[in-house]
Amino acid sequence: MKRLNFDVDVIDCEGGEGVDLDILRQKLEADQAHVVKAVCVVHNETSTGVTSDIGEVRQVLGIDLLLPTRHHQIVTYQSIEASKHAKSTRGYFDWGEYIKCYKSGSYWPYTPSVQLLYGLRASLDLILKVEGLENVIARHSRLAEATRQAVIAWGLTVCAKEPKWHSTVVTGVVVPPWLNSNDVIKVAWKKYNLSLGIGLGKVAGKVFRIGHLGYVDELQLLGALAGVELALTDVGYPVTLGSGVAAAQAILSRQTPSIASRL
């Protein structure tokens, strides 16, 4: 936003913490002149594995329009009505044109990217028909919990400081001060063909990240955790081989359901 020359008031949070709702509320209540026009929040901070509660943020804001990313939006009827009277110049993306086509039984007023739509359909089939949306969400949750239990078994700590901030897609792992997390990442990649995420910004060299999102299953995660244990051993961290894997297995054996298509 600063690069776009907006006047930005940044609320810094400590690494491992989510959005401070009290500070956000105080700043908005103090803005009696309504100078604040937008609030930008990182929902899932992948550099630390921290997720903020967007539902609570919404309650503080009382918002009409949510722009999660460049490719999807959530709006209210009030914001749609407001767009009808907007005077800003619009080209390809005009809500009015899209809504008009939708009401007539179509979706796009212009030629869309057909190949991307075919890819989207294939992905949605995997999510909705093959595995099921609720099962996808549950899988991410149990893989995340299994990863966190592995981290605890290694004697390390999760970057997210409280359970309410735990991400279900990536876990940040804090290493002791005498160890550079980049060394763990290098060994994992060069020796065991395992790709781990680096620490960014203030946690560079202090954190490595384990991803458990997308099409990742239980056995893939266990293999990755075993690779992390090997890398930790190689860089001199005193870890008992198999300890994290066993802790993760204990979670997965209890929570993993049978595959529906094979019952």
Coordinates of N, CA and C in Angstrom, one line a residue, residues 15 35 38 54 57 63 71 80 84 94 97-98 103 106 130 133 155 158 167-168 175 185 189 194 197 202 219 232 234:
G15 N 6.1 -11.8 16.0 CA 6.1 -13.0 15.3 C 5.5 -14.1 16.1
V35 N -11.3 8.8 8.7 CA -10.2 8.9 7.8 C -9.8 7.5 7.2
A38 N -9.9 1.7 4.6 CA -9.8 0.2 4.4 C -8.9 -0.3 5.4
I54 N -10.5 -14.1 11.0 CA -11.2 -13.1 10.1 C -12.6 -12.8 10.5
V57 N -12.4 -10.2 13.1 CA -12.0 -9.0 12.5 C -13.2 -8.3 11.8
I63 N -18.0 -4.9 8.1 CA -17.7 -4.6 6.7 C -18.8 -5.0 5.8
H71 N -8.4 -12.9 -6.9 CA -9.3 -13.7 -7.7 C -10.6 -14.1 -7.1
I80 N -22.9 -3.8 -3.6 CA -23.3 -3.9 -5.0 C -24.1 -2.7 -5.4
K84 N -23.1 0.6 -8.3 CA -23.9 1.1 -9.4 C -23.7 2.7 -9.6
D94 N -16.3 -5.3 -14.5 CA -17.4 -4.4 -14.1 C -18.5 -5.3 -13.5
E97 N -21.9 -5.7 -15.4 CA -21.9 -6.5 -16.6 C -21.9 -8.0 -16.2
Y98 N -21.2 -8.4 -15.1 CA -21.1 -9.8 -14.7 C -22.5 -10.2 -14.1
K103 N -27.6 -13.2 -14.3 CA -29.1 -13.3 -14.3 C -29.7 -13.8 -15.5
S106 N -25.8 -16.9 -17.9 CA -24.4 -17.0 -18.3 C -23.5 -16.6 -17.1
V130 N -14.4 -36.5 -5.2 CA -13.5 -37.7 -4.8 C -13.3 -37.7 -3.3
L133 N -15.6 -32.0 0.5 CA -15.1 -30.8 1.1 C -14.8 -30.9 2.6
G155 N 11.3 -31.5 21.0 CA 11.8 -30.6 22.0 C 11.9 -29.1 21.4
V158 N 6.5 -24.5 18.4 CA 5.7 -24.0 17.2 C 5.8 -22.5 17.3
S167 N -2.0 -22.4 12.3 CA -2.4 -22.6 10.9 C -2.7 -24.0 10.6
T168 N -3.6 -24.3 9.7 CA -3.9 -25.7 9.3 C -3.1 -26.0 8.0
V175 N 13.8 -22.9 16.0 CA 15.0 -23.6 16.5 C 15.7 -22.9 17.6
I185 N 17.4 -26.5 6.6 CA 16.7 -26.4 5.3 C 17.6 -26.9 4.2
W189 N 17.2 -30.4 1.9 CA 17.1 -30.3 0.4 C 18.2 -31.1 -0.3
L194 N 14.1 -33.0 0.4 CA 13.0 -32.5 1.2 C 13.0 -31.0 1.2
G197 N 10.3 -24.7 4.1 CA 10.2 -23.2 3.9 C 11.2 -22.5 4.8
K202 N 11.8 -11.0 10.3 CA 12.3 -11.0 11.7 C 12.7 -12.5 12.1
L219 N 0.8 -40.4 4.8 CA 2.1 -41.1 4.6 C 3.1 -40.1 4.0
L232 N 17.8 -32.6 11.2 CA 18.1 -32.0 12.5 C 19.3 -32.8 13.1
D234 N 21.7 -34.3 11.5 CA 22.9 -33.9 10.7 C 23.5 -32.6 11.1

